[in-house]
Short mmCIF file of C-alpha atoms in Angstrom, two decimals:
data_model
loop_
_atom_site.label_atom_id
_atom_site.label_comp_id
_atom_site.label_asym_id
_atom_site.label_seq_id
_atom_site.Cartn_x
_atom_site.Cartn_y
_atom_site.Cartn_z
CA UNK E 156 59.94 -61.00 8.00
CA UNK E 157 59.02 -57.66 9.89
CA UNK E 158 59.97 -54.18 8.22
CA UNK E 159 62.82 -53.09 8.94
CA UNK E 160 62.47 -50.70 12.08
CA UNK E 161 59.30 -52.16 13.07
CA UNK E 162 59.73 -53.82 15.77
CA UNK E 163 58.16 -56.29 17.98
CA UNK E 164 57.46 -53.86 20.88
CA UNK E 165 55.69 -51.43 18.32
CA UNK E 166 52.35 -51.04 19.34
CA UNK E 167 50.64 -48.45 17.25
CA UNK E 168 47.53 -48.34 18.97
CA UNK E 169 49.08 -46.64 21.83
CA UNK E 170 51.20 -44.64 18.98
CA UNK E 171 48.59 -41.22 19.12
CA UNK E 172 47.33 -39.69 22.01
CA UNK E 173 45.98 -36.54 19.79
CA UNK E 174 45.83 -35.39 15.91
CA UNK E 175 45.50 -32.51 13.87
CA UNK E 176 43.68 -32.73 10.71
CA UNK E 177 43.78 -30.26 7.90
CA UNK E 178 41.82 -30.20 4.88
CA UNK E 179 38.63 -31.65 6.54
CA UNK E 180 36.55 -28.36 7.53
CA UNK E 181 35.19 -25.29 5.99
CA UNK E 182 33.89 -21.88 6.86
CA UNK E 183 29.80 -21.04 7.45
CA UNK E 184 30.53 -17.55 7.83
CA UNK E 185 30.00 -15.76 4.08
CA UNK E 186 32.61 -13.64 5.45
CA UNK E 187 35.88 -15.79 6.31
CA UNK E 188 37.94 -16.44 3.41
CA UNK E 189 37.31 -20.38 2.31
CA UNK E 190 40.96 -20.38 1.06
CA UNK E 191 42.30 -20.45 4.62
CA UNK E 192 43.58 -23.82 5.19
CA UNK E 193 41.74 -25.07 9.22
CA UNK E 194 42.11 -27.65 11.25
CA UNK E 195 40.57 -29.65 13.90
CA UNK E 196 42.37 -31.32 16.72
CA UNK E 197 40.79 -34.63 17.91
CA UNK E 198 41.52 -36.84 20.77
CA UNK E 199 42.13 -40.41 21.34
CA UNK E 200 38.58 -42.47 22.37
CA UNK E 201 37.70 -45.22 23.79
CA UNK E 202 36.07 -47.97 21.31
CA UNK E 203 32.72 -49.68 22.00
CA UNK E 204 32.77 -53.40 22.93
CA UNK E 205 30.34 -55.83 21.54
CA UNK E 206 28.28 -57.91 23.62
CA UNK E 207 29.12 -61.72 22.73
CA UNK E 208 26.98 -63.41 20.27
CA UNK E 209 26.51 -67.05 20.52
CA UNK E 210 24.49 -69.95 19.05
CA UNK E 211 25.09 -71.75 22.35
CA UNK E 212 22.31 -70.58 24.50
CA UNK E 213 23.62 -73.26 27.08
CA UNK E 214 27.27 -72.58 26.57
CA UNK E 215 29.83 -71.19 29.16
CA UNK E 216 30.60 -67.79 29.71
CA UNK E 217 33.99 -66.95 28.55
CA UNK E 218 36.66 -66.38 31.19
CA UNK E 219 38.49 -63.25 31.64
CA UNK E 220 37.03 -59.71 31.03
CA UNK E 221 40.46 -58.21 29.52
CA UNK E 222 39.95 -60.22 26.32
CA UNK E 223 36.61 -57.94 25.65
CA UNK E 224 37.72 -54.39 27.00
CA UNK E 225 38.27 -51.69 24.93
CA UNK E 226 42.10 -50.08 25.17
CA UNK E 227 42.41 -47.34 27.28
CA UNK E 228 43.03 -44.31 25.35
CA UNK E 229 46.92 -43.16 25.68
CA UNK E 230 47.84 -40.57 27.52
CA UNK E 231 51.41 -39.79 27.44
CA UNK E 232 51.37 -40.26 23.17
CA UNK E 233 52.45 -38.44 20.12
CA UNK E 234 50.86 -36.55 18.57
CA UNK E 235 49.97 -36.05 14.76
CA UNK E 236 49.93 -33.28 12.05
CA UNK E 237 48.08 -34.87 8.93
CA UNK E 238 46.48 -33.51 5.62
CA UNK E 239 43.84 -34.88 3.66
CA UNK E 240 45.82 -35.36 0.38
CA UNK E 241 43.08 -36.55 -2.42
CA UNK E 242 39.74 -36.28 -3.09
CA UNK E 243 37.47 -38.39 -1.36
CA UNK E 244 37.96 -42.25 -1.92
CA UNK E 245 34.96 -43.84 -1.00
CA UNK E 246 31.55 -43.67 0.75
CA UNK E 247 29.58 -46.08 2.35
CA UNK E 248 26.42 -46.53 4.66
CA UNK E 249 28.25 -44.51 7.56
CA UNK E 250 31.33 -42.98 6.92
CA UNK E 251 33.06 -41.65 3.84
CA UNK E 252 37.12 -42.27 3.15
CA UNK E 253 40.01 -40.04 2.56
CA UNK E 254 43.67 -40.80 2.07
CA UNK E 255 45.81 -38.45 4.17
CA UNK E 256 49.80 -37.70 4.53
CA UNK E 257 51.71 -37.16 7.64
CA UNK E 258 53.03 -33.38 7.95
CA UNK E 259 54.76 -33.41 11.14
CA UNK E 260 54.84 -35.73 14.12
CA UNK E 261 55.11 -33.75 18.00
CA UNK E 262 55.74 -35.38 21.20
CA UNK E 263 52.22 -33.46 22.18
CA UNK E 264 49.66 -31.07 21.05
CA UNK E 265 52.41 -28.68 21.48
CA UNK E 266 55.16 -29.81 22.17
CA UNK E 267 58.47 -29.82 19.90
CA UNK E 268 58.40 -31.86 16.48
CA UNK E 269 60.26 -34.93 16.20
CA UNK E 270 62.89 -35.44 13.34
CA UNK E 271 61.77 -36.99 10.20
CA UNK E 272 61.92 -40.59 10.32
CA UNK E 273 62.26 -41.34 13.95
CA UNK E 274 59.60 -43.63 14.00
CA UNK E 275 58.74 -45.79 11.05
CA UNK E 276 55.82 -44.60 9.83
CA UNK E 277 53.27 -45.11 6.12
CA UNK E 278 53.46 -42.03 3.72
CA UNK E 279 49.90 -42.28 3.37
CA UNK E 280 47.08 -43.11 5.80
CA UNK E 281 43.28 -43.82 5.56
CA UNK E 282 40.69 -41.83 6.93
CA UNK E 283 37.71 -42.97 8.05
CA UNK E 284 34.92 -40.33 8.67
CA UNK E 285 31.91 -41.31 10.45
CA UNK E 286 29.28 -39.25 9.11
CA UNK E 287 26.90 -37.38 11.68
CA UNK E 288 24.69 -40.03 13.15
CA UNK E 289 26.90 -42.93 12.99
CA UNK E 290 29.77 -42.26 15.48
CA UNK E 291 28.90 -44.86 17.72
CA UNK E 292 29.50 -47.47 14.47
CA UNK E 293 32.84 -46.15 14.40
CA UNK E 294 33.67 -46.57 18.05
CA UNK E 295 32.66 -50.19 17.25
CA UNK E 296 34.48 -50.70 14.49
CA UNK E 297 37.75 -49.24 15.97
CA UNK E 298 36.94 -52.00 18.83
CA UNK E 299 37.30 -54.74 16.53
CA UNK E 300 40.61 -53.57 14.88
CA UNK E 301 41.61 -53.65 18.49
CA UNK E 302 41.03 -57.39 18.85
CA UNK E 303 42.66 -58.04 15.66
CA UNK E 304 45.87 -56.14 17.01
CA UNK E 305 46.19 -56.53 20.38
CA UNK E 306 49.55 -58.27 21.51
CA UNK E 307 47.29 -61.53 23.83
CA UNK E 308 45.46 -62.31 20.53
CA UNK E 309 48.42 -63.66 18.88
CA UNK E 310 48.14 -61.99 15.25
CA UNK E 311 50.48 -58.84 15.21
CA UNK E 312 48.85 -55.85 13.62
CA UNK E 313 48.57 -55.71 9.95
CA UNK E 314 48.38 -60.03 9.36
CA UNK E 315 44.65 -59.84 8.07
CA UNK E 316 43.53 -56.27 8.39
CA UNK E 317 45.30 -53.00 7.83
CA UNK E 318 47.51 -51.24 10.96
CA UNK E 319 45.38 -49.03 13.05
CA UNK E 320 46.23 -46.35 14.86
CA UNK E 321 42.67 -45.46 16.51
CA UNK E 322 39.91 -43.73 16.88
CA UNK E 323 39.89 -39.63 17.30
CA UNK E 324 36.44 -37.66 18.29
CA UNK E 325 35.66 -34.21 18.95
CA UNK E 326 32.85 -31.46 19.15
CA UNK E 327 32.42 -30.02 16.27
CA UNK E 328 33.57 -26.52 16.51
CA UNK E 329 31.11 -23.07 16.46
CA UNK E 330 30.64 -21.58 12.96
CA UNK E 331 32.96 -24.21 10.47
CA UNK E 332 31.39 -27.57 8.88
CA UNK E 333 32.79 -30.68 7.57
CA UNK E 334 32.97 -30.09 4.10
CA UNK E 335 32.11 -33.77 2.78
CA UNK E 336 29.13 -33.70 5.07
CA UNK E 337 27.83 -31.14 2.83
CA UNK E 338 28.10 -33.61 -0.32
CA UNK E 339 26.66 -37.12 1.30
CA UNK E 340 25.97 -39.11 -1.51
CA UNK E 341 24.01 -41.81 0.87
CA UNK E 342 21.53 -40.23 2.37
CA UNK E 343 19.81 -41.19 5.74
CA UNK E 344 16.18 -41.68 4.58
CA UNK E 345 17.63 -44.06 1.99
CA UNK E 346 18.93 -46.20 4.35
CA UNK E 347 17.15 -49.41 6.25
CA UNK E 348 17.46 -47.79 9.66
CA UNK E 349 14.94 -48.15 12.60
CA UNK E 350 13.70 -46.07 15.31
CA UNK E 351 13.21 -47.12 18.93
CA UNK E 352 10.11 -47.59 20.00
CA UNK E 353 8.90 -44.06 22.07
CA UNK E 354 12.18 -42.06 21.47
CA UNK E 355 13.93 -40.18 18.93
CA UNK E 356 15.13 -41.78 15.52
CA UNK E 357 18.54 -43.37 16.21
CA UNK E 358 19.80 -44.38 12.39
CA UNK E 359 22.89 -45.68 13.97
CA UNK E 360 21.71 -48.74 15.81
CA UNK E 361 23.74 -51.88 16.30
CA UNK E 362 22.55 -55.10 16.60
CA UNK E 363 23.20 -56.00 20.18
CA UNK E 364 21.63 -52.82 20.70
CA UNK E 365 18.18 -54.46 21.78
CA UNK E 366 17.81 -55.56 25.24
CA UNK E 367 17.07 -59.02 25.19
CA UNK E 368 17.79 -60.59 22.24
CA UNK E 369 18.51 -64.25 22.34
CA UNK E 370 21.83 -64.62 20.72
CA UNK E 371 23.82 -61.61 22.51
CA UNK E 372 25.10 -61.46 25.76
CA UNK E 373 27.40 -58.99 27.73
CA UNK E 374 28.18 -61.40 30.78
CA UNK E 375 27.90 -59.27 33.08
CA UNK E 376 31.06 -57.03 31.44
CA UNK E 377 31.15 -53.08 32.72
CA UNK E 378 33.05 -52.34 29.72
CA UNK E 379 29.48 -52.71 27.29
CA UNK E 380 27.50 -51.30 29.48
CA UNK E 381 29.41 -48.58 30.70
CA UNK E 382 30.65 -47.46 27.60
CA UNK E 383 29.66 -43.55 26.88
CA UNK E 384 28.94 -45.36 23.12
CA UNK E 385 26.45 -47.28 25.10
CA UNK E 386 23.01 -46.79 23.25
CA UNK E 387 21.23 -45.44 27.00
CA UNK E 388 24.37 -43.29 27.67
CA UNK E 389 24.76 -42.00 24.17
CA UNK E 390 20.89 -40.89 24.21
CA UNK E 391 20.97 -39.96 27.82
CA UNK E 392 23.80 -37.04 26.81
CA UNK E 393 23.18 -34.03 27.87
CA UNK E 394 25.44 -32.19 25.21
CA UNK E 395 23.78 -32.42 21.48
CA UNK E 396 26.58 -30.60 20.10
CA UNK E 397 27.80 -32.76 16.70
CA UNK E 398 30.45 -34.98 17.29
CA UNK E 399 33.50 -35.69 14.54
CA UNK E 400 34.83 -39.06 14.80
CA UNK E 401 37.77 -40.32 12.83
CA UNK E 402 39.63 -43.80 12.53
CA UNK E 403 42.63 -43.86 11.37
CA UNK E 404 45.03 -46.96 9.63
CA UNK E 405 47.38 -47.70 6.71
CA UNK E 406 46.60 -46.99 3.46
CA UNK E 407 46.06 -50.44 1.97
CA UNK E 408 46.44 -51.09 -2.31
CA UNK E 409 43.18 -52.13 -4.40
CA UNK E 410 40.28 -54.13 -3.87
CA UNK E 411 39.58 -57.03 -4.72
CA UNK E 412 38.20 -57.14 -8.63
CA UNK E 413 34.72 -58.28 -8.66
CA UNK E 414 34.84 -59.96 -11.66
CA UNK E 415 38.04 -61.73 -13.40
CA UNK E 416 39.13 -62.19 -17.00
CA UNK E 417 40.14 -65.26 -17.06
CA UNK E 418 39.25 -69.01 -18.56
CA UNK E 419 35.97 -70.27 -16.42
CA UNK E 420 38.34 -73.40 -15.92
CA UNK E 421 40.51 -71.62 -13.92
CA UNK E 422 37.58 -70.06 -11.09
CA UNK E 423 36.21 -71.87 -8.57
CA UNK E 424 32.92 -70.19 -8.03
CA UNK E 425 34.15 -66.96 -9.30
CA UNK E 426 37.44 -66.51 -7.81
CA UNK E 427 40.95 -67.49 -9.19
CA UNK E 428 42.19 -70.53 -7.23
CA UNK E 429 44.72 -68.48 -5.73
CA UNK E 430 42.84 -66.05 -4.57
CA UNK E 431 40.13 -68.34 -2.89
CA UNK E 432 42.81 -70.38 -1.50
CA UNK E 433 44.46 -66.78 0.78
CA UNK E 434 41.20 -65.61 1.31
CA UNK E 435 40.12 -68.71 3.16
CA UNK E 436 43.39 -68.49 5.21
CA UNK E 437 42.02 -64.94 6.04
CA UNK E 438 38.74 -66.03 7.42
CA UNK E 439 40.52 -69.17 8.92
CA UNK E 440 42.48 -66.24 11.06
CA UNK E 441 39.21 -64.56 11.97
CA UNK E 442 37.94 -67.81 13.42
CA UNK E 443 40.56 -68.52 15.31
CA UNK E 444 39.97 -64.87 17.44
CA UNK E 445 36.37 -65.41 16.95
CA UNK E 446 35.54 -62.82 15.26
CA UNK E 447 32.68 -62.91 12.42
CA UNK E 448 33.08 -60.49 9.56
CA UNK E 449 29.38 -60.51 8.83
CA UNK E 450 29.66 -57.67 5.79
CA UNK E 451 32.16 -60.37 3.43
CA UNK E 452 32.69 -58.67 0.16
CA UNK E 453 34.95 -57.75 -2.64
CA UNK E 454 35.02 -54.31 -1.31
CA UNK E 455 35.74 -55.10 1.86
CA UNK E 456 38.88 -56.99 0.55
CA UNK E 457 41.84 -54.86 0.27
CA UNK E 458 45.42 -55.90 -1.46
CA UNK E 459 48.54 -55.23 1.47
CA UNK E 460 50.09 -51.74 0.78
CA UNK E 461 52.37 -51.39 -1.93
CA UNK E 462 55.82 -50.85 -0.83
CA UNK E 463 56.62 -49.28 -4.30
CA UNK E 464 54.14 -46.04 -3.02
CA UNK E 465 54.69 -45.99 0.42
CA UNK E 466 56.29 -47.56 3.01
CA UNK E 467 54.22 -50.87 3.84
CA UNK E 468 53.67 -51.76 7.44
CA UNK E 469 51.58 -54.69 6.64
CA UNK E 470 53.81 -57.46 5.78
CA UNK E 471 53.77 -59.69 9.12
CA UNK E 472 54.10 -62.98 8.75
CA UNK E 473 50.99 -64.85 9.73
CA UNK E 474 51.68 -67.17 13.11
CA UNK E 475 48.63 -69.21 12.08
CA UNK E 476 50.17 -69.77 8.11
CA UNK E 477 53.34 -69.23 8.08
CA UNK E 478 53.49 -67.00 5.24
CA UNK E 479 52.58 -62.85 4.45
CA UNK E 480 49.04 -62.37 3.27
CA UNK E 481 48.48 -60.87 0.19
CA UNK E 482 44.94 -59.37 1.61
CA UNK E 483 43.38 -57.46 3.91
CA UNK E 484 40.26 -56.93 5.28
CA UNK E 485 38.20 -53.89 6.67
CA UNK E 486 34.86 -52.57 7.44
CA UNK E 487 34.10 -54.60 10.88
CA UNK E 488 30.96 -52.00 11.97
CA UNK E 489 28.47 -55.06 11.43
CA UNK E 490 31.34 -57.83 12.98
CA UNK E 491 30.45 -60.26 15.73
CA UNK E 492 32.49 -61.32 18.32
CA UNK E 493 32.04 -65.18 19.47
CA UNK E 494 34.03 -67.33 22.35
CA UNK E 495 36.32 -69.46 19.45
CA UNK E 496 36.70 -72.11 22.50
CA UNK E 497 33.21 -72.88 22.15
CA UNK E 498 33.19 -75.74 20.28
CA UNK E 499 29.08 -75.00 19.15
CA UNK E 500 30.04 -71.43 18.29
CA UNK E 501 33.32 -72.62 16.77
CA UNK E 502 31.40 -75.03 14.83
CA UNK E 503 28.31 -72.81 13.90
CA UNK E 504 30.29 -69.40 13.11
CA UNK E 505 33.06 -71.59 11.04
CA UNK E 506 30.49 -72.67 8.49
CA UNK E 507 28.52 -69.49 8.26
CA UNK E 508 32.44 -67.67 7.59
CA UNK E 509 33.68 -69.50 5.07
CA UNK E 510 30.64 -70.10 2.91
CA UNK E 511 30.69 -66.46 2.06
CA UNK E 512 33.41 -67.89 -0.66
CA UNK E 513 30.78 -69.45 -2.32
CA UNK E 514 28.18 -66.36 -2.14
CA UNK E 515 27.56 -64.23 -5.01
CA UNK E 516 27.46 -61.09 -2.56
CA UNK E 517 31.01 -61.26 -2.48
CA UNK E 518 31.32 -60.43 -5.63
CA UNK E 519 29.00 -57.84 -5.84
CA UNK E 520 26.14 -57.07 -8.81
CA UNK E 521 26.69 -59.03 -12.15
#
C-alpha cells in the first residue's frame, strides 16, 4: 500500500527545478561576521549516463535509446528552501552526508510559498555533497537513481533504493567556502586514483572512462558522449571555477549491522536468515533492470525510513515480490548498467550479484 497522498502520478524527480541550501557555506573574508546564516541556490542537472557493460562481446545492442538517457532537468518545478539540520553524517571516497529539513517550499526561486503540507513531503532529507573533484561521480550516481525510479522501469521510486529528488550544481560563489570541505577527513592523495596519460590529474575517473575498453560500450548513444560530465567535455571546460554538486533523497533509518549477536545456528554466512533472504530479493530487483551494484556492503544497506521520525515515502510495494522491503540500497557511483535481456549478461551479472551474500566485504572488517 502507497502513503497516503502519494500518489501514482507523483514523480519526484521532476518535483525541483531549483533549491536553496542553508547551513552549507562560510565566509573567507576575516571581516564578515561567520554567524550570518548564507545560502547557495543550485539548479537542477542533468545526470551522466553509463556506457553499457557487457560480458557478451558478440551480443546485440539493446534497442531503444530512451531506456539510457538521462532526465531532462525540469523546468517549470518547485522550488526548495532546506537547512542542513545535524552535523555531518558520513564521509566517504567522494562526497560527505548531511541530513537536512525542509523550511519552505515556492512555486520558483521567487515566487510565492506554498502552504504547509500541500505536497506530501519527508521531514528530513539526505544530502549528498560531492566533494571538489568528484562532481562528475555524482552526476553518475544521480543517473542510476534515475533508472531505479523512472515510471518504464517498472519499480516505483523508493522499492529498493531511497526516493530521489536529483541532482543540484552550481559555481561556487566569490569569497565564501564550503565549510565541510575545509574538514575532509579522506584526503585525495590517500586515495587509489589515476592520472591520464599526458594531462592533468583527474582523481574522479570512472571506469568506462577509457576509450576502448573491451567490456563497455556506448552504442552509438549521444546522451554519453554528449554529456557536459563527459570526461573530454568536462576537461575541455573553459570555466575552472569550483563547482558544488548536491543529490538529494529521503532520509533512510540505519544500516545494516555488520556483525550480529545472535546463535551461529541462526546465520547463514553471517547474516540472520531473514535478512539474507530480503536482501537477495533486493539484488533479484537490481537484476531484473540490469543494474550491477558493484560497491555491495553493509554500509551501503540502509533500513526504509522510520515512519515514527518522519514521514516515510519508501514503503511501495515491490511489483517483482509482492511485499514492502525492509531495505534500501545507495551509493551507485561505481554501478554498472547491463542489457537484463541478454541472456549471457543476465547469466554472468546474476552470479557475480548475488554472491556478494556470501562475501566477507559485505560485512566489513572483523
Amino acid at each position: 500500500m502507497s502513503n497516503p497522498g502519494v500518489t501514482d502520478s507523483t514523480d519526484f524527480l521532476a518535483l525541483f527545478s531549483s533549491v536553496t541550501l542553508y547551513g552549507l557555506l562560510t565566509s573567507l573574508d576575516d571581516d564578515d561576521d561567520d554567524s550570518k546564516e548564507r545560502s547557495i541556490t543550485l539548479i537542477r542537472e542533468q545526470s551522466f549516463p553509463a556506457k553499457r557493460y557487457t560480458s557478451d562481446l558478440e551480443g546485440h545492442t539493446p534497442v531503444g535509446e530512451q531506456q539510457w538517457d538521462a532526465i531532462p532537468p525540469p523546468v517549470d518545478g518547485l522550488h526548495a528552501d532546506l537547512k542542513i539540520t545535524d552535523s555531518q553524517l558520513g564521509e566517504g571516497r567522494m562526497g560527505q552526508v548531511f541530513a537536512a529539513h525542509l523550511v519552505s517550499l515556492r512555486k520558483s526561486i521567487r515566487g510565492e510559498t506554498l502552504p504547509d503540507g500541500c505536497i506530501p513531503l519527508p521531514s528530513q532529507f539526505c544530502i549528498k555533497l560531492a566533494k571538489p573533484e568528484y562532481i562528475r561521480s555524482l552526476a553518475r550516481e544521480a543517473w542510476f537513481y534515475e533508472q531505479l525510479s523512472k515510471k518504464d522501469s517498472g519499480f516505483p521510486a523508493g522499492v529498493i533504493t531511497p526516493i530521489c529528488f536529483g541532482f543540484f550544481a552550481c559555481r561556487l560563489p566569490d569569497n565564501v567556502q564550503i565549510r565541510s570541505w575545509l574538514s575532509i577527513e579522506i584526503e585525495l592523495d590517500e586515495l587509489s586514483d589515476v592520472s591520464p596519460e599526458g594531462g592533468e590529474p583527474v582523481y574522479d575517473l570512472l571506469d568506462d572512462d577509457e576509450e576502448g575498453w573491451y567490456c563497455y560500450f556506448d552504442d552509438g548513444r549521444r546522451s554519453h558522449l554528449d554529456s557536459p560530465w563527459h570526461l573530454k567535455q568536462w576537461m575541455a571546460r573553459a570555466d575552472r571555477s569550483p563547482f558544488v554538486g548536491i543529490l538529494i533523497t529521503e532520509r533512510l533509518g540505519t544500516q545494516l549491522p555488520p556483525k550480529f549477536s545472535i546463535p551461529s545456528e541462526d546465520l547463514v554466512r553471517g547474516l540472520p536468515k531473514e535478512i539474507r533472504t530480503e536482501l537477495l530479493a533486493v539484488l533479484e530487483d537490481l537484476n531484473t533492470v540490469g543494474i550491477l551494484h558493484g560497491d555491495m556492503k553493509f554500509n551501503n544497506v540502509m533500513s526504509r525510513a522510520s515512519e515514527s521520525q518522519w514521514l516515510s515515502l519508501s514503503s511501495e510495494v515491490c511489483p517483482q515480490h509482492g511485499r514492502v522491503h525492509p531495505w534500501r540500497l545507495i551509493d551507485f557511483d561505481r554501478s554498472y548498467k547491463f542489457n537484463p535481456s541478454n541472456p549471457i549478461d543476465k547469466w554472468y551479472v546474476t552470479g557475480i550479484q548475488n554472491s556478494v551474500l556470501d562475501d566477507w566485504y559485505l560485512r566489513g572488517p572483523s
